[in-house]
Tab-separated table of C-alpha atoms and ligand atoms in Angstrom:
chain	number	residue	atom	x	y	z
M	1	MET	CA	0.000	0.000	0.000
M	2	ARG	CA	1.184	3.518	-0.873
M	3	ARG	CA	2.495	5.571	2.076
M	4	ARG	CA	0.438	8.728	2.750
M	5	LEU	CA	2.809	11.671	2.437
M	6	ALA	CA	2.903	14.482	4.996
M	7	MET	CA	1.883	17.572	3.048
M	8	PRO	CA	3.036	20.959	4.423
M	9	TYR	CA	-0.335	22.567	3.612
M	10	LYS	CA	-2.110	19.813	5.554
M	11	GLU	CA	0.158	20.334	8.544
M	12	GLY	CA	-0.352	24.117	8.583
M	13	ILE	CA	3.313	24.816	7.717
M	14	LEU	CA	2.294	26.800	4.646
M	15	LYS	CA	-0.739	27.403	2.470
M	16	ARG	CA	-1.549	25.396	-0.652
M	17	GLU	CA	-1.278	28.578	-2.757
M	18	ASP	CA	2.320	29.069	-1.556
M	19	LEU	CA	3.327	26.073	-3.685
M	20	PHE	CA	3.335	25.554	-7.444
M	21	ILE	CA	2.610	21.863	-7.968
M	22	THR	CA	3.359	20.139	-11.275
M	23	SER	CA	2.453	16.553	-12.108
M	24	LYS	CA	2.956	14.535	-15.276
M	25	LEU	CA	0.859	12.045	-17.210
M	26	TRP	CA	2.807	8.776	-17.449
M	27	CYS	CA	2.945	6.813	-20.711
M	28	SER	CA	0.579	4.037	-19.547
M	29	ASP	CA	-2.259	6.552	-19.023
M	30	HIS	CA	-2.500	8.045	-22.530
M	31	ASN	CA	-5.868	6.459	-23.198
M	32	PRO	CA	-8.294	9.448	-23.012
M	33	THR	CA	-10.460	7.821	-20.317
M	34	ASP	CA	-7.334	7.225	-18.206
M	35	VAL	CA	-5.977	10.774	-18.469
M	36	ILE	CA	-8.357	12.427	-16.003
M	37	LYS	CA	-8.304	9.349	-13.741
M	38	ALA	CA	-4.505	9.646	-13.548
M	39	LEU	CA	-4.848	13.327	-12.660
M	40	ASP	CA	-7.415	12.468	-9.974
M	41	ARG	CA	-4.993	9.904	-8.510
M	42	SER	CA	-2.220	12.513	-8.375
M	43	ILE	CA	-4.520	15.026	-6.690
M	44	GLU	CA	-5.633	12.404	-4.187
M	45	ARG	CA	-2.028	11.457	-3.340
M	46	LEU	CA	-1.083	15.104	-3.023
M	47	GLN	CA	-4.126	15.683	-0.788
M	48	CYS	CA	-5.182	18.861	-2.558
M	49	ASP	CA	-8.024	20.041	-4.807
M	50	TYR	CA	-6.084	21.010	-7.908
M	51	ILE	CA	-2.599	21.032	-9.356
M	52	ASP	CA	-1.026	24.061	-10.982
M	53	LEU	CA	0.389	22.327	-14.044
M	54	TYR	CA	-0.198	18.949	-15.692
M	55	LEU	CA	2.213	17.751	-18.381
M	56	ILE	CA	2.356	14.942	-20.927
M	57	HIS	CA	5.595	13.303	-19.789
M	58	TRP	CA	6.700	11.747	-23.101
M	59	LEU	CA	5.194	11.493	-26.560
M	60	VAL	CA	5.036	7.725	-26.176
M	61	ALA	CA	2.170	5.450	-25.061
M	62	PHE	CA	2.461	2.200	-23.115
M	63	LYS	CA	-0.169	-0.464	-22.569
M	64	LYS	CA	-2.227	0.009	-19.417
M	65	ASP	CA	-0.267	-0.971	-16.287
M	66	ALA	CA	2.839	-1.777	-18.344
M	67	LEU	CA	6.037	-1.531	-16.362
M	68	GLY	CA	9.407	-0.872	-17.968
M	69	PHE	CA	10.486	-0.248	-21.536
M	70	ALA	CA	10.172	-3.726	-23.106
M	71	PRO	CA	9.008	-3.483	-26.756
M	72	GLU	CA	5.805	-5.421	-25.923
M	73	ASN	CA	4.804	-2.631	-23.508
M	74	PHE	CA	4.492	0.054	-26.196
M	75	ALA	CA	1.027	0.927	-27.540
M	76	PRO	CA	-0.216	3.045	-30.445
M	77	LEU	CA	-0.255	6.744	-29.649
M	78	ASP	CA	-3.070	9.125	-30.581
M	79	ILE	CA	-1.742	12.488	-29.469
M	80	LYS	CA	-4.875	14.344	-30.624
M	81	ALA	CA	-7.038	12.196	-28.325
M	82	THR	CA	-4.583	12.459	-25.415
M	83	TRP	CA	-4.349	16.219	-25.753
M	84	ALA	CA	-8.157	16.566	-25.984
M	85	ALA	CA	-8.339	14.701	-22.645
M	86	MET	CA	-5.650	17.021	-21.227
M	87	GLU	CA	-7.863	19.933	-22.323
M	88	GLN	CA	-10.719	18.396	-20.330
M	89	CYS	CA	-8.417	18.311	-17.293
M	90	TYR	CA	-7.825	22.023	-17.808
M	91	GLU	CA	-11.511	22.794	-18.330
M	92	SER	CA	-12.391	20.865	-15.147
M	93	GLY	CA	-10.232	23.287	-13.124
M	94	LYS	CA	-8.335	20.359	-11.593
M	95	ALA	CA	-5.268	21.350	-13.634
M	96	ARG	CA	-4.848	25.125	-13.738
M	97	ALA	CA	-2.501	24.831	-16.723
M	98	ILE	CA	-1.531	22.026	-19.089
M	99	GLY	CA	1.662	21.449	-20.990
M	100	ILE	CA	4.163	19.043	-22.479
M	101	SER	CA	7.534	17.534	-21.734
M	102	ASN	CA	10.271	16.245	-24.036
M	103	PHE	CA	8.624	17.712	-27.142
M	104	SER	CA	10.969	18.799	-29.959
M	105	VAL	CA	10.269	21.853	-32.136
M	106	GLU	CA	8.529	19.649	-34.728
M	107	LYS	CA	6.439	17.793	-32.158
M	108	THR	CA	5.384	21.061	-30.513
M	109	LYS	CA	4.461	22.528	-33.916
M	110	ASP	CA	2.313	19.491	-34.637
M	111	LEU	CA	0.478	19.873	-31.322
M	112	LEU	CA	-0.105	23.588	-31.935
M	113	SER	CA	-1.680	22.727	-35.292
M	114	HIS	CA	-4.611	20.920	-33.645
M	115	CYS	CA	-4.908	22.027	-30.008
M	116	LYS	CA	-7.751	24.144	-28.636
M	117	VAL	CA	-5.886	24.938	-25.410
M	118	ARG	CA	-2.226	25.745	-26.084
M	119	PRO	CA	0.474	24.130	-23.926
M	120	ALA	CA	1.641	26.622	-21.304
M	121	VAL	CA	5.003	24.918	-20.723
M	122	ASN	CA	7.479	22.517	-22.336
M	123	GLN	CA	9.638	20.801	-19.685
M	124	VAL	CA	12.892	19.549	-21.229
M	125	GLU	CA	16.507	18.743	-20.398
M	126	CYS	CA	18.581	21.919	-20.147
M	127	HIS	CA	21.935	22.780	-18.557
M	128	PRO	CA	25.149	24.402	-19.792
M	129	HIS	CA	26.147	21.186	-21.581
M	130	TRP	CA	22.775	20.956	-23.441
M	131	GLN	CA	21.437	24.456	-23.907
M	132	GLN	CA	18.577	23.602	-26.288
M	133	LYS	CA	19.715	26.196	-28.809
M	134	LYS	CA	17.001	25.223	-31.315
M	135	LEU	CA	14.063	24.782	-28.934
M	136	VAL	CA	14.571	27.929	-26.814
M	137	PRO	CA	13.986	30.531	-29.582
M	138	TYR	CA	11.069	28.526	-30.964
M	139	LEU	CA	9.268	28.292	-27.617
M	140	THR	CA	9.949	31.988	-26.988
M	141	SER	CA	8.398	32.855	-30.364
M	142	GLU	CA	5.313	30.802	-29.449
M	143	ASP	CA	5.116	32.227	-25.915
M	144	ILE	CA	5.453	28.756	-24.351
M	145	HIS	CA	7.380	28.755	-21.086
M	146	PHE	CA	10.658	26.814	-21.098
M	147	SER	CA	11.213	24.717	-17.960
M	148	ALA	CA	14.604	23.049	-17.437
M	149	TYR	CA	14.912	19.554	-15.999
M	150	SER	CA	18.271	18.070	-15.007
M	151	PRO	CA	19.457	21.711	-14.723
M	152	ILE	CA	22.688	20.762	-12.975
M	153	GLY	CA	23.359	17.926	-15.373
M	154	SER	CA	21.836	15.066	-13.380
M	155	SER	CA	25.344	14.685	-11.986
M	156	ASN	CA	24.990	11.287	-10.282
M	157	SER	CA	22.840	9.571	-12.900
M	158	SER	CA	24.107	6.828	-15.192
M	159	PHE	CA	23.024	8.982	-18.181
M	160	ALA	CA	25.479	11.730	-17.312
M	161	LYS	CA	28.680	10.950	-19.198
M	162	ILE	CA	30.064	14.404	-18.396
M	163	ASN	CA	29.799	16.089	-15.013
M	164	VAL	CA	28.405	19.565	-15.705
M	165	LEU	CA	29.531	20.745	-12.275
M	166	GLN	CA	33.135	20.020	-13.262
M	167	LEU	CA	33.129	21.923	-16.567
M	168	PRO	CA	36.047	24.429	-16.452
M	169	ILE	CA	33.733	27.415	-17.054
M	170	ILE	CA	31.566	26.343	-14.101
M	171	THR	CA	34.432	25.801	-11.673
M	172	THR	CA	36.129	29.039	-12.786
M	173	LEU	CA	32.957	31.092	-12.275
M	174	ALA	CA	32.236	29.324	-8.973
M	175	GLU	CA	35.620	30.579	-7.796
M	176	LYS	CA	35.108	34.062	-9.242
M	177	TYR	CA	31.601	34.615	-7.809
M	178	GLN	CA	32.302	32.605	-4.645
M	179	LYS	CA	29.220	30.409	-5.252
M	180	THR	CA	28.901	26.633	-5.500
M	181	PRO	CA	29.189	25.109	-9.006
M	182	SER	CA	25.526	24.039	-8.847
M	183	ARG	CA	24.431	27.631	-8.185
M	184	ILE	CA	26.446	28.798	-11.214
M	185	ALA	CA	24.770	26.180	-13.429
M	186	LEU	CA	21.324	27.056	-12.054
M	187	ARG	CA	21.888	30.797	-12.262
M	188	TRP	CA	22.932	30.430	-15.931
M	189	ASN	CA	19.583	28.708	-16.585
M	190	VAL	CA	17.629	31.370	-14.658
M	191	GLN	CA	19.324	34.158	-16.641
M	192	GLN	CA	18.066	32.503	-19.843
M	193	GLY	CA	14.532	33.031	-18.448
M	194	HIS	CA	13.955	29.343	-17.724
M	195	SER	CA	12.415	27.892	-14.598
M	196	VAL	CA	14.666	25.223	-13.052
M	197	LEU	CA	13.894	21.874	-11.416
M	198	PRO	CA	16.968	20.784	-9.468
M	199	LYS	CA	16.718	17.637	-7.377
M	200	SER	CA	18.694	16.680	-4.282
M	201	THR	CA	18.377	14.099	-1.565
M	202	HIS	CA	20.361	16.399	0.784
M	203	ALA	CA	18.540	19.069	2.793
M	204	ASP	CA	21.581	21.397	2.821
M	205	ARG	CA	21.857	21.237	-0.988
M	206	LEU	CA	18.121	21.864	-1.396
M	207	ALA	CA	18.534	24.947	0.772
M	208	THR	CA	21.532	26.371	-1.107
M	209	ASN	CA	20.325	25.439	-4.597
M	210	ILE	CA	17.461	27.884	-4.137
M	211	GLU	CA	19.757	30.802	-3.297
M	212	LEU	CA	19.988	32.124	-6.825
M	213	PHE	CA	18.770	35.674	-6.597
M	214	ASP	CA	21.580	37.390	-4.695
M	215	PHE	CA	24.026	37.474	-7.612
M	216	GLU	CA	24.150	37.807	-11.388
M	217	ILE	CA	26.535	36.318	-13.948
M	218	SER	CA	27.915	39.188	-16.058
M	219	LYS	CA	27.105	39.445	-19.789
M	220	GLU	CA	30.773	38.763	-20.674
M	221	ASP	CA	30.816	35.621	-18.539
M	222	LEU	CA	27.492	34.448	-20.004
M	223	HIS	CA	29.085	34.609	-23.491
M	224	GLU	CA	31.631	32.007	-22.344
M	225	PHE	CA	28.819	29.455	-22.115
M	226	ASP	CA	28.380	29.718	-25.913
M	227	ASN	CA	31.655	27.808	-26.329
M	228	ILE	CA	30.649	24.714	-24.338
M	229	GLU	CA	30.411	21.536	-26.412
M	230	GLN	CA	26.770	20.445	-26.623
M	231	HIS	CA	25.401	16.968	-25.844
M	232	ARG	CA	22.079	15.616	-24.628
M	233	LEU	CA	22.387	13.430	-21.524
M	234	LEU	CA	18.914	11.892	-21.709
M	235	SER	CA	18.729	10.740	-25.324
M	236	GLY	CA	15.938	8.186	-24.876
M	237	GLU	CA	18.185	5.393	-26.160
M	238	GLY	CA	17.325	2.079	-24.498
M	239	THR	CA	14.064	3.519	-23.158
M	240	PHE	CA	11.645	5.447	-25.381
M	241	VAL	CA	13.339	4.456	-28.633
M	242	ASN	CA	13.086	1.026	-30.215
M	243	ASP	CA	12.997	-0.012	-33.854
M	244	THR	CA	9.744	-1.996	-33.701
M	245	THR	CA	6.938	-0.803	-31.425
M	246	SER	CA	7.957	2.736	-30.441
M	247	PRO	CA	6.719	5.649	-32.577
M	248	HIS	CA	10.373	6.731	-32.404
M	249	LYS	CA	12.507	4.119	-34.172
M	250	THR	CA	15.742	6.064	-33.685
M	251	VAL	CA	17.090	8.700	-31.338
M	252	GLU	CA	17.216	11.110	-34.321
M	253	GLN	CA	13.495	10.555	-34.859
M	254	LEU	CA	12.654	11.105	-31.187
M	255	TRP	CA	14.315	14.531	-31.229
M	256	ASP	CA	13.722	15.304	-34.916
M	257	GLY	CA	17.453	15.486	-35.510
M	258	ASP	CA	18.099	18.002	-32.707
M	259	LEU	CA	20.978	16.145	-31.044
U	1	NAP	N1	10.297	15.530	-17.722
U	1	NAP	C1	11.202	14.578	-17.716
U	1	NAP	O1	11.225	13.667	-18.564
U	1	NAP	C2	12.272	14.591	-16.652
U	1	NAP	C3	13.408	13.794	-16.805
U	1	NAP	C4	14.402	13.847	-15.809
U	1	NAP	C5	14.221	14.661	-14.692
U	1	NAP	N2	13.087	15.421	-14.590
U	1	NAP	C6	12.855	16.293	-13.419
U	1	NAP	O2	13.962	17.099	-13.152
U	1	NAP	C7	14.346	16.989	-11.767
U	1	NAP	C8	15.848	17.020	-11.662
U	1	NAP	O3	16.447	16.168	-12.598
U	1	NAP	P1	17.694	15.231	-12.294
U	1	NAP	O4	17.617	14.628	-10.962
U	1	NAP	O5	17.855	14.365	-13.492
U	1	NAP	O6	18.939	16.221	-12.403
U	1	NAP	P2	19.605	17.409	-11.572
U	1	NAP	O7	18.666	18.075	-10.652
U	1	NAP	O8	20.323	18.193	-12.611
U	1	NAP	O9	20.717	16.608	-10.768
U	1	NAP	C9	20.422	15.906	-9.612
U	1	NAP	C10	21.741	15.361	-9.097
U	1	NAP	O10	22.574	16.448	-8.697
U	1	NAP	C11	23.044	16.246	-7.370
U	1	NAP	N3	23.062	17.554	-6.712
U	1	NAP	C12	22.005	18.314	-6.355
U	1	NAP	N4	22.418	19.457	-5.779
U	1	NAP	C13	23.775	19.410	-5.748
U	1	NAP	C14	24.773	20.287	-5.256
U	1	NAP	N5	24.459	21.442	-4.681
U	1	NAP	N6	26.077	19.920	-5.412
U	1	NAP	C15	26.396	18.746	-5.995
U	1	NAP	N7	25.496	17.861	-6.476
U	1	NAP	C16	24.193	18.190	-6.343
U	1	NAP	C17	22.037	15.313	-6.732
U	1	NAP	O11	22.707	14.491	-5.794
U	1	NAP	P3	22.213	14.406	-4.268
U	1	NAP	O12	20.813	13.868	-4.296
U	1	NAP	O13	23.193	13.442	-3.699
U	1	NAP	O14	22.293	15.787	-3.704
U	1	NAP	C18	21.547	14.468	-7.911
U	1	NAP	O15	22.399	13.354	-8.107
U	1	NAP	C19	13.753	15.681	-11.277
U	1	NAP	O16	13.310	15.814	-9.961
U	1	NAP	C20	12.560	15.439	-12.219
U	1	NAP	O17	11.358	15.924	-11.655
U	1	NAP	C21	12.126	15.404	-15.544
């Protein structure tokens, strides 16, 4: 049985409206009748009446209750039907905004061609080592907010072949501004206008990672980030990509060549 989480707004530590809560639709709930049920489950677990933002996690569908990325778990995807159900979530007031995650420029364009309610946000990988140079100007031109996941380079994950926090530009600026490398990486993201979603299992890191608004990286120093070699960490290889049942047969197809 699932453990009931202690929610700060239930314990009187803060008010519900002090938090911005995002949840995501997992791939096994793409069936339109499952979309709102999945949202209801999230709301129930979070012990609140609404969430602020609900996202389609990946443009991939799995069979109901499928676990893992085995080819037999993939199911046909009807993004128009899924998005129409997301729009119902929005219209119900249970999700105050709806959006997408891991959508390339092409995939976002396709969604915009048929949606009634436009996605408010696209949540994607972004850090100094993968700056999303193609997606950022496109989302800006469409007035879709850019939200950065893995903003410090997911430093301990098996996907991270390069440690962003050890890039020379990051360690040099950490020394210069007398801030931790993670705050330099996060501050770079914030100065691009992105929201950032850093994760830590350490309370002290959570506390310092949020201290981003007492300094600014100079324009000259920001230019130095333009020279960093670019690589995605989370390519989807071995997970969302397979050459038989996935709608994305190759990594190139998943990201529409933006690699
Ligand atoms: N939409 C998507 O498909 C998607 C995909 C991936 C992630 N995300 C979201 O993005 C969030 C963050 O992503 P992420 O965990 O991949 O990457 P991240 O936040 O860039 O990196 C997390 C790693 O950095 C370490 N870390 C945190 N603060 C640090 C500090 N001050 N100094 C040194 N190391 C530090 C953490 O270790 P410790 O725990 O040991 O501190 C953890 O290993 C997740 O919570 C998730 O919600 C979304």
